[in-house]
Short mmCIF file of C-alpha atoms in Angstrom, two decimals:
data_model
loop_
_atom_site.label_atom_id
_atom_site.label_comp_id
_atom_site.label_asym_id
_atom_site.label_seq_id
_atom_site.Cartn_x
_atom_site.Cartn_y
_atom_site.Cartn_z
CA MET A 36 -0.06 26.84 -18.31
CA THR A 37 -3.38 25.29 -17.94
CA ARG A 38 -5.92 26.89 -20.38
CA LEU A 39 -9.46 27.15 -18.56
CA ASN A 40 -11.36 28.35 -21.98
CA ASP A 41 -11.56 26.74 -25.27
CA SER A 42 -10.54 28.50 -28.49
CA LYS A 43 -13.67 30.30 -28.48
CA GLY A 44 -13.63 31.61 -25.09
CA ARG A 45 -16.15 29.24 -23.10
CA PRO A 46 -14.91 26.79 -20.58
CA ARG A 47 -13.82 23.90 -21.02
CA ILE A 48 -15.70 20.66 -20.72
CA VAL A 49 -14.36 17.17 -19.25
CA VAL A 50 -15.26 13.86 -18.66
CA THR A 51 -14.66 12.78 -14.87
CA GLY A 52 -16.89 9.75 -14.43
CA MET A 53 -18.24 6.83 -16.67
CA GLY A 54 -20.47 4.32 -15.86
CA ALA A 55 -22.06 1.83 -18.32
CA VAL A 56 -24.37 -1.39 -18.04
CA THR A 57 -24.74 -3.74 -21.31
CA PRO A 58 -25.25 -6.78 -22.40
CA CYS A 59 -21.39 -7.46 -22.63
CA GLY A 60 -21.51 -6.51 -18.64
CA THR A 61 -22.55 -4.67 -15.65
CA THR A 62 -19.62 -2.62 -14.98
CA LEU A 63 -17.80 -0.95 -17.79
CA GLU A 64 -14.33 -2.64 -17.07
CA ALA A 65 -16.42 -5.58 -18.10
CA THR A 66 -17.96 -3.92 -20.87
CA TRP A 67 -14.63 -2.58 -22.82
CA ASN A 68 -12.90 -5.76 -22.08
CA ALA A 69 -15.96 -8.19 -23.46
CA VAL A 70 -16.21 -5.87 -26.83
CA CYS A 71 -12.62 -5.97 -27.12
CA ALA A 72 -12.01 -9.62 -26.91
CA GLY A 73 -15.02 -10.03 -29.32
CA ARG A 74 -17.41 -11.53 -26.82
CA SER A 75 -21.03 -11.35 -28.11
CA GLY A 76 -23.86 -9.82 -25.46
CA ILE A 77 -26.52 -11.13 -28.10
CA LYS A 78 -28.27 -14.07 -27.25
CA PRO A 79 -31.76 -15.74 -27.15
CA ILE A 80 -34.15 -13.86 -25.37
CA THR A 81 -35.16 -15.08 -22.16
CA ARG A 82 -37.35 -11.77 -20.88
CA PHE A 83 -40.32 -13.03 -22.43
CA ASP A 84 -41.68 -16.34 -24.71
CA CYS A 85 -40.82 -14.98 -28.31
CA GLU A 86 -42.55 -17.71 -29.96
CA GLY A 87 -44.06 -16.96 -33.30
CA PHE A 88 -41.62 -14.10 -32.97
CA ASP A 89 -39.89 -13.03 -36.48
CA THR A 90 -37.32 -12.11 -34.01
CA ARG A 91 -35.85 -14.16 -31.10
CA ILE A 92 -32.80 -12.71 -30.13
CA ALA A 93 -31.33 -9.62 -28.18
CA GLY A 94 -28.71 -7.87 -26.25
CA GLU A 95 -29.90 -8.88 -23.03
CA VAL A 96 -28.56 -7.79 -19.65
CA THR A 97 -28.21 -11.06 -17.98
CA ASP A 98 -26.56 -10.28 -14.68
CA PHE A 99 -27.81 -7.07 -12.89
CA GLU A 100 -29.12 -6.95 -9.55
CA PRO A 101 -30.68 -3.89 -9.07
CA THR A 102 -31.01 -4.41 -5.80
CA GLU A 103 -27.06 -3.28 -5.44
CA PHE A 104 -28.47 0.12 -6.28
CA MET A 105 -32.32 0.24 -4.95
CA ASP A 106 -34.01 -1.25 -2.45
CA PRO A 107 -36.62 -4.44 -2.99
CA LYS A 108 -39.47 -1.93 -3.10
CA GLU A 109 -38.16 0.86 -5.14
CA VAL A 110 -37.32 -1.76 -7.32
CA ARG A 111 -40.88 -2.96 -7.78
CA ARG A 112 -41.85 0.54 -8.40
CA ASN A 113 -39.25 1.58 -11.13
CA ASP A 114 -39.07 0.16 -14.83
CA ARG A 115 -35.73 -1.68 -15.76
CA PHE A 116 -34.85 1.44 -17.57
CA ILE A 117 -34.99 3.49 -14.35
CA GLN A 118 -33.17 0.63 -12.75
CA PHE A 119 -30.42 0.51 -15.38
CA ALA A 120 -30.22 4.64 -15.24
CA VAL A 121 -29.72 4.56 -11.70
CA ALA A 122 -27.02 2.21 -11.46
CA ALA A 123 -25.15 3.79 -14.22
CA ALA A 124 -24.85 7.13 -12.62
CA GLU A 125 -23.81 5.55 -9.42
CA MET A 126 -21.50 4.19 -10.85
CA ALA A 127 -20.55 7.19 -12.95
CA VAL A 128 -20.41 9.57 -9.60
CA ARG A 129 -18.64 6.77 -7.80
CA ASP A 130 -16.22 6.86 -10.47
CA ALA A 131 -15.61 10.78 -10.33
CA GLN A 132 -15.30 10.72 -6.97
CA PHE A 133 -17.86 13.52 -6.99
CA ARG A 134 -20.30 14.58 -3.93
CA VAL A 135 -22.90 17.46 -4.03
CA VAL A 136 -21.97 20.21 -1.34
CA PRO A 137 -25.63 21.54 -0.41
CA GLU A 138 -25.48 25.02 -0.84
CA ARG A 139 -23.94 24.34 -4.47
CA ALA A 140 -26.24 21.42 -5.20
CA ASP A 141 -28.41 24.49 -7.70
CA ARG A 142 -25.41 24.04 -9.69
CA VAL A 143 -25.21 20.19 -10.18
CA GLY A 144 -27.67 19.28 -13.09
CA VAL A 145 -29.08 15.66 -14.48
CA ILE A 146 -30.04 15.47 -17.72
CA VAL A 147 -30.57 11.55 -19.08
CA GLY A 148 -32.99 10.62 -21.64
CA ALA A 149 -34.52 7.25 -23.06
CA GLY A 150 -35.98 6.54 -26.39
CA LEU A 151 -39.29 4.57 -25.53
CA GLY A 152 -39.01 4.87 -21.64
CA GLY A 153 -40.92 2.27 -19.71
CA LEU A 154 -42.42 -0.14 -22.19
CA GLU A 155 -42.34 -3.27 -19.94
CA THR A 156 -44.09 -1.18 -16.97
CA ILE A 157 -47.00 -0.40 -19.47
CA GLU A 158 -47.12 -3.57 -21.11
CA ASN A 159 -47.26 -5.51 -17.50
CA THR A 160 -50.39 -2.80 -16.47
CA HIS A 161 -52.36 -3.43 -18.88
CA LYS A 162 -52.36 -6.77 -18.65
CA VAL A 163 -53.35 -5.96 -14.56
CA LEU A 164 -56.41 -3.87 -16.14
CA GLN A 165 -57.66 -6.43 -18.21
CA ALA A 166 -57.30 -9.24 -16.01
CA ARG A 167 -58.55 -7.40 -12.77
CA GLY A 168 -59.70 -3.42 -13.80
CA PRO A 169 -58.88 -0.50 -13.13
CA LYS A 170 -59.06 -0.15 -9.38
CA LYS A 171 -55.89 -2.75 -9.07
CA ILE A 172 -53.69 -0.31 -11.17
CA THR A 173 -50.74 0.49 -8.79
CA PRO A 174 -50.24 4.37 -8.11
CA PHE A 175 -46.85 3.72 -8.85
CA PHE A 176 -47.44 3.05 -12.36
CA ILE A 177 -47.21 6.62 -14.33
CA PRO A 178 -43.89 7.65 -11.96
CA GLY A 179 -42.73 4.16 -12.66
CA LEU A 180 -42.23 4.86 -16.72
CA ILE A 181 -42.05 8.03 -17.79
CA VAL A 182 -38.72 9.02 -19.12
CA ASN A 183 -37.84 12.07 -16.72
CA LEU A 184 -38.02 10.09 -13.37
CA ALA A 185 -34.30 8.82 -14.58
CA PRO A 186 -32.71 11.74 -13.85
CA GLY A 187 -35.54 12.19 -11.15
CA GLN A 188 -34.20 9.31 -9.26
CA ILE A 189 -30.85 9.95 -9.94
CA SER A 190 -31.05 13.24 -8.73
CA ILE A 191 -32.97 12.51 -5.49
CA ARG A 192 -30.10 10.03 -4.73
CA ILE A 193 -27.21 12.07 -5.35
CA GLY A 194 -28.86 15.83 -3.99
CA ALA A 195 -28.85 17.61 -7.33
CA LYS A 196 -30.95 20.78 -7.52
CA GLY A 197 -29.99 22.10 -11.08
CA PRO A 198 -31.43 21.37 -14.17
CA ASN A 199 -33.27 17.95 -14.70
CA TRP A 200 -34.70 16.81 -17.94
CA SER A 201 -35.19 14.51 -20.50
CA PRO A 202 -34.00 14.46 -23.98
CA VAL A 203 -36.00 12.06 -26.29
CA SER A 204 -34.84 11.80 -29.63
CA ALA A 205 -34.90 8.02 -30.80
CA CYS A 206 -31.48 6.34 -31.25
CA SER A 207 -29.86 10.15 -30.64
CA THR A 208 -31.08 10.58 -27.51
CA SER A 209 -28.26 9.96 -25.11
CA ALA A 210 -25.60 11.76 -27.52
CA HIS A 211 -27.82 14.60 -27.38
CA ALA A 212 -28.10 14.25 -23.38
CA ILE A 213 -24.46 14.81 -23.17
CA GLY A 214 -24.43 17.30 -25.86
CA GLU A 215 -26.95 19.74 -23.83
CA ALA A 216 -25.26 19.03 -20.66
CA ALA A 217 -22.10 19.93 -22.18
CA GLU A 218 -23.58 23.37 -23.01
CA ALA A 219 -25.47 23.97 -19.81
CA ILE A 220 -21.91 23.94 -18.42
CA ARG A 221 -20.07 26.00 -21.11
CA ARG A 222 -23.53 28.78 -20.51
CA GLY A 223 -22.77 29.07 -16.56
CA THR A 224 -26.25 27.24 -15.73
CA CYS A 225 -23.95 24.44 -13.95
CA ASP A 226 -20.53 23.35 -12.67
CA VAL A 227 -21.57 19.53 -13.07
CA VAL A 228 -23.71 17.54 -14.87
CA VAL A 229 -24.64 14.11 -15.17
CA SER A 230 -25.85 12.97 -18.45
CA GLY A 231 -26.19 10.03 -20.60
CA GLY A 232 -29.41 7.54 -21.44
CA SER A 233 -30.97 3.99 -20.47
CA GLU A 234 -33.20 1.98 -22.39
CA ALA A 235 -34.79 -1.55 -21.83
CA THR A 236 -37.35 -2.48 -24.56
CA ILE A 237 -36.90 -5.98 -24.73
CA THR A 238 -40.36 -6.68 -24.51
CA PRO A 239 -43.38 -8.24 -26.89
CA LEU A 240 -44.34 -5.14 -27.88
CA GLY A 241 -40.79 -3.56 -28.60
CA ILE A 242 -39.45 -6.40 -30.57
CA GLY A 243 -42.84 -7.27 -32.21
CA GLY A 244 -43.17 -3.55 -33.17
CA PHE A 245 -39.63 -3.26 -34.85
CA ASN A 246 -40.35 -6.74 -36.61
CA ALA A 247 -43.38 -4.85 -38.43
CA MET A 248 -41.05 -2.43 -39.75
CA LYS A 249 -38.52 -5.40 -40.59
CA ALA A 250 -35.86 -3.63 -38.78
CA LEU A 251 -34.57 -6.79 -36.93
CA SER A 252 -32.22 -9.36 -37.53
CA THR A 253 -33.83 -12.86 -38.07
CA ARG A 254 -30.56 -14.77 -38.05
CA ASN A 255 -32.34 -16.61 -35.05
CA ASP A 256 -29.73 -19.63 -35.31
CA GLU A 257 -26.63 -17.80 -34.69
CA PRO A 258 -27.21 -14.64 -32.17
CA ASP A 259 -23.57 -14.09 -31.93
CA LYS A 260 -23.27 -12.86 -35.79
CA ALA A 261 -26.55 -11.12 -35.89
CA SER A 262 -25.38 -7.81 -35.98
CA ARG A 263 -22.89 -7.78 -38.22
CA PRO A 264 -22.38 -3.67 -39.40
CA TRP A 265 -21.33 -3.07 -43.14
CA ASP A 266 -21.71 -6.71 -44.20
CA LYS A 267 -23.33 -7.75 -47.14
CA ASP A 268 -25.54 -10.31 -45.34
CA ARG A 269 -26.50 -7.98 -42.95
CA ASP A 270 -30.40 -8.16 -42.46
CA GLY A 271 -31.36 -5.35 -39.95
CA PHE A 272 -30.05 -4.60 -36.43
CA VAL A 273 -30.02 -6.52 -32.93
CA MET A 274 -31.81 -4.79 -29.79
CA GLY A 275 -29.69 -4.01 -26.40
CA GLU A 276 -30.77 -2.73 -23.16
CA GLY A 277 -28.69 -0.96 -20.54
CA ALA A 278 -27.42 2.24 -20.17
CA GLY A 279 -24.45 5.06 -19.92
CA VAL A 280 -23.89 7.61 -17.69
CA VAL A 281 -20.86 10.32 -17.53
CA VAL A 282 -20.30 13.07 -15.34
CA LEU A 283 -19.28 16.17 -17.19
CA GLU A 284 -17.41 19.08 -15.54
CA SER A 285 -15.60 22.54 -16.24
CA LEU A 286 -12.23 21.72 -16.20
CA GLU A 287 -11.62 24.59 -13.69
CA HIS A 288 -14.27 22.98 -11.59
CA ALA A 289 -12.74 19.40 -12.29
CA LEU A 290 -9.05 21.11 -11.35
CA ASN A 291 -10.23 22.93 -8.22
CA ARG A 292 -11.51 19.75 -6.68
CA GLY A 293 -8.84 17.23 -8.05
CA ALA A 294 -10.88 14.70 -9.62
CA PRO A 295 -9.77 12.38 -11.85
CA ILE A 296 -9.97 13.38 -15.24
CA LEU A 297 -10.67 10.77 -18.55
CA ALA A 298 -11.39 12.65 -21.62
CA GLU A 299 -12.36 16.52 -23.16
CA VAL A 300 -15.83 16.99 -24.28
CA LEU A 301 -14.46 18.97 -27.88
CA GLY A 302 -17.55 19.40 -30.00
CA TYR A 303 -21.24 18.68 -30.32
CA GLY A 304 -23.33 19.01 -33.44
CA ALA A 305 -26.85 18.04 -34.06
CA SER A 306 -29.37 17.83 -37.48
CA ALA A 307 -32.40 17.13 -38.90
CA ASP A 308 -32.77 15.26 -41.77
CA ALA A 309 -35.98 16.89 -43.08
CA GLY A 310 -37.01 14.07 -44.73
CA HIS A 311 -37.94 10.39 -44.18
CA ILE A 312 -38.85 8.98 -40.89
CA THR A 313 -36.45 6.07 -41.10
CA GLN A 314 -33.99 6.20 -43.84
CA VAL A 315 -31.22 8.29 -43.09
CA GLY A 316 -30.35 11.54 -45.58
CA LEU A 317 -27.67 13.95 -45.42
CA GLY A 318 -28.31 15.24 -42.04
CA PRO A 319 -25.74 13.34 -40.53
CA ARG A 320 -23.00 15.11 -42.51
CA VAL A 321 -24.49 18.38 -41.48
CA SER A 322 -24.26 17.11 -37.57
CA MET A 323 -20.64 15.71 -38.03
CA ARG A 324 -19.50 19.20 -39.67
CA ALA A 325 -21.11 21.10 -36.69
CA ALA A 326 -18.98 18.95 -33.85
CA LEU A 327 -15.76 19.25 -35.84
CA ASP A 328 -16.73 23.06 -35.66
CA ASP A 329 -17.84 23.53 -32.52
CA GLY A 330 -14.81 21.85 -31.00
CA GLY A 331 -12.15 23.63 -33.50
CA VAL A 332 -10.99 20.51 -34.59
CA ALA A 333 -9.75 19.79 -38.30
CA PRO A 334 -10.88 16.19 -40.02
CA LYS A 335 -7.48 15.52 -40.12
CA ASP A 336 -6.68 15.77 -36.42
CA VAL A 337 -9.24 12.99 -35.69
CA GLN A 338 -8.15 9.33 -35.79
CA TYR A 339 -11.50 7.11 -34.96
CA VAL A 340 -14.92 6.81 -35.22
CA ASN A 341 -17.33 4.83 -33.19
CA ALA A 342 -20.24 4.65 -35.88
CA HIS A 343 -23.47 4.48 -35.51
CA ALA A 344 -23.74 1.84 -37.96
CA THR A 345 -26.91 -0.44 -36.91
CA SER A 346 -26.34 -3.49 -39.85
CA THR A 347 -29.22 -2.61 -41.33
CA PRO A 348 -29.45 -2.40 -45.31
CA VAL A 349 -29.64 1.01 -46.22
CA GLY A 350 -28.19 2.75 -43.05
CA ASP A 351 -24.90 1.41 -42.92
CA PRO A 352 -23.64 2.52 -46.80
CA LYS A 353 -25.35 5.97 -45.99
CA GLU A 354 -23.22 6.91 -43.04
CA VAL A 355 -19.94 5.37 -44.91
CA ASP A 356 -20.82 8.21 -47.71
CA SER A 357 -21.08 10.77 -44.72
CA LEU A 358 -17.94 10.16 -43.64
CA LYS A 359 -16.42 10.55 -47.24
CA ASP A 360 -18.07 13.80 -47.74
CA VAL A 361 -16.93 14.92 -43.88
CA PHE A 362 -13.71 13.70 -43.91
CA GLY A 363 -12.46 13.37 -47.77
CA ASP A 364 -9.20 11.40 -48.66
CA HIS A 365 -8.58 11.48 -44.65
CA ALA A 366 -11.51 8.87 -44.40
CA HIS A 367 -9.53 6.32 -45.36
CA GLU A 368 -7.34 6.50 -43.13
CA LEU A 369 -9.69 6.68 -40.18
CA ALA A 370 -10.28 3.73 -37.76
CA VAL A 371 -14.02 3.27 -37.97
CA SER A 372 -15.85 0.52 -35.99
CA SER A 373 -19.42 -0.47 -34.62
CA THR A 374 -19.36 -1.63 -31.64
CA LYS A 375 -22.83 -2.41 -31.99
CA SER A 376 -21.66 -5.44 -33.33
CA ALA A 377 -21.00 -6.75 -29.83
CA HIS A 378 -23.41 -5.19 -27.64
CA GLY A 379 -26.40 -4.76 -30.21
CA HIS A 380 -28.40 -1.21 -30.50
CA MET A 381 -29.12 0.12 -27.22
CA LEU A 382 -31.46 2.64 -29.07
CA GLY A 383 -32.02 5.58 -26.41
CA ALA A 384 -28.52 4.16 -24.23
CA ALA A 385 -26.73 3.82 -27.69
CA GLY A 386 -25.22 7.05 -27.79
CA SER A 387 -23.51 7.38 -24.32
CA VAL A 388 -22.60 4.11 -24.35
CA GLU A 389 -20.54 4.07 -27.22
CA THR A 390 -19.17 7.52 -26.22
CA ILE A 391 -17.91 6.10 -23.07
CA LEU A 392 -16.38 3.36 -25.44
CA THR A 393 -14.83 5.71 -27.67
CA ILE A 394 -13.72 7.54 -24.55
CA GLN A 395 -11.81 3.89 -23.63
CA ALA A 396 -9.79 4.31 -27.09
CA ILE A 397 -8.52 7.01 -26.36
CA ARG A 398 -7.37 6.05 -22.75
CA GLU A 399 -6.06 2.86 -23.61
CA SER A 400 -4.65 4.06 -27.21
CA ARG A 401 -6.54 1.08 -28.52
CA VAL A 402 -9.88 0.82 -30.68
CA PRO A 403 -12.69 -1.59 -30.24
CA PRO A 404 -13.06 -3.98 -33.37
CA THR A 405 -16.47 -4.44 -35.53
CA LEU A 406 -17.42 -8.48 -34.87
CA ASN A 407 -18.89 -10.54 -38.19
CA LEU A 408 -17.68 -8.47 -40.80
CA GLU A 409 -16.27 -10.90 -43.40
CA THR A 410 -17.67 -9.53 -46.76
CA PRO A 411 -17.91 -5.73 -46.88
CA ASP A 412 -20.71 -4.48 -49.22
CA ALA A 413 -20.02 -2.23 -51.87
CA GLY A 414 -19.02 0.95 -51.65
CA CYS A 415 -18.13 0.25 -47.51
CA ASP A 416 -14.15 0.11 -48.11
CA LEU A 417 -12.96 1.92 -44.74
CA ASN A 418 -10.97 0.73 -42.36
CA PHE A 419 -13.82 -1.02 -40.35
CA VAL A 420 -11.37 -2.84 -37.50
CA PRO A 421 -12.59 -5.86 -38.44
CA HIS A 422 -12.50 -8.91 -35.47
CA GLU A 423 -9.74 -8.07 -33.53
CA PRO A 424 -8.93 -4.31 -31.38
CA GLN A 425 -6.58 -2.34 -33.24
CA PRO A 426 -3.38 -0.64 -31.27
CA LEU A 427 -4.07 3.18 -32.34
CA GLU A 428 -3.04 6.16 -30.74
CA VAL A 429 -6.36 8.42 -30.70
CA ARG A 430 -5.83 12.38 -29.60
CA ALA A 431 -9.64 12.86 -30.85
CA ALA A 432 -12.73 10.87 -32.01
CA MET A 433 -15.92 10.73 -32.68
CA SER A 434 -19.04 9.26 -31.56
CA ASN A 435 -22.40 9.24 -34.12
CA SER A 436 -25.83 8.65 -32.89
CA PHE A 437 -29.33 8.92 -35.71
CA GLY A 438 -32.43 8.53 -34.64
CA PHE A 439 -35.70 7.58 -36.58
CA GLY A 440 -37.40 10.94 -37.62
CA GLY A 441 -34.09 12.25 -39.25
CA THR A 442 -32.57 13.38 -35.52
CA ASN A 443 -28.88 13.68 -36.21
CA ALA A 444 -26.12 13.71 -32.95
CA THR A 445 -22.46 13.59 -33.29
CA LEU A 446 -20.15 14.10 -30.49
CA VAL A 447 -16.45 14.68 -30.72
CA VAL A 448 -14.29 13.92 -27.83
CA GLY A 449 -10.57 14.07 -27.51
CA ARG A 450 -7.27 13.33 -24.61
CA VAL A 451 -7.13 16.08 -22.15
CA GLU A 452 -4.09 18.25 -23.12
CA ASP A 453 -2.21 21.23 -21.49
CA LEU A 454 -2.63 20.21 -17.80
#
């Protein structure tokens, strides 16, 4: 008999649809195939003239056609991050075979966030202001850039009238979005939530700002080798862009409508370092333990971790220390990889895209690799799945997302049992 509630008596939460737009491909299938084949999406920047910038490489989405999802007028009125979000959401809803029923529309929510929002629109409109004056600013400037217009545009398209909002927590944004979407279903507010994150900050201010912080790799002559988590020669992260969106439902709702069931959201944990604004502290240990406890999952029952690991000198080894502390001796039995080595760091979209890839690992019994790991740094001695995907039966897996300001989010997902 199917258990509709978890061990704590709450509705079980399942993933029924997924959509992704990334530097490795404009569909989930294309992204997954590229990541597993070791094909990097990181190349020289083409979206602006980056002469004089310390960093001239990024993970751009180069083959995206927004008019497949929005009419040309809407494309002009909405920032690139909104275009990505709408596209990923449409793919996820289609994958879930889901349609909002008008009489139940208030039971369908949309929680989609971004770390920075419409940076490109701000920069371009400032140029208009300087060159032509304030009366030439388009009335669509504000609604075309604010973060909550991503879920707003999605809800308009699918007719979702339930909770509609955006978390903004830097690089933890979309992991928080999925976790809070699961909570909304658990507490009975929604039956279905479309959730995830989007980002499009490969702009002069985006790259220049992170360069000013000395956060980005400057390995401009070898773009595909620049993102190298845990490698002793790493020199910073590589910016990526895109979106990842999932459809979450209560198991009962999914079964009642005959939905495809892809995975289960077992646990969610969130924490703060309450320390340095950019350097990782002890908070990740709290969020990881909280996610395991929330899902009633023992550390020894986890087979795979999709790590936050961004390829920064300070952050990567601290995450390893946290994994060793949380998992103990079992840490050396885990497969741990960072798909950022292929698609770059997608900031507010990172957590959702990486959770989607983690679910793919569960579904295909294959763990995606960490690219460019040639010489592991001191203390970085776990199984980081270098270069090639690893066959592995994954029943439960973890995805970590940590952000500036000391914000941390962890999701534990698993194979759906007892159906």
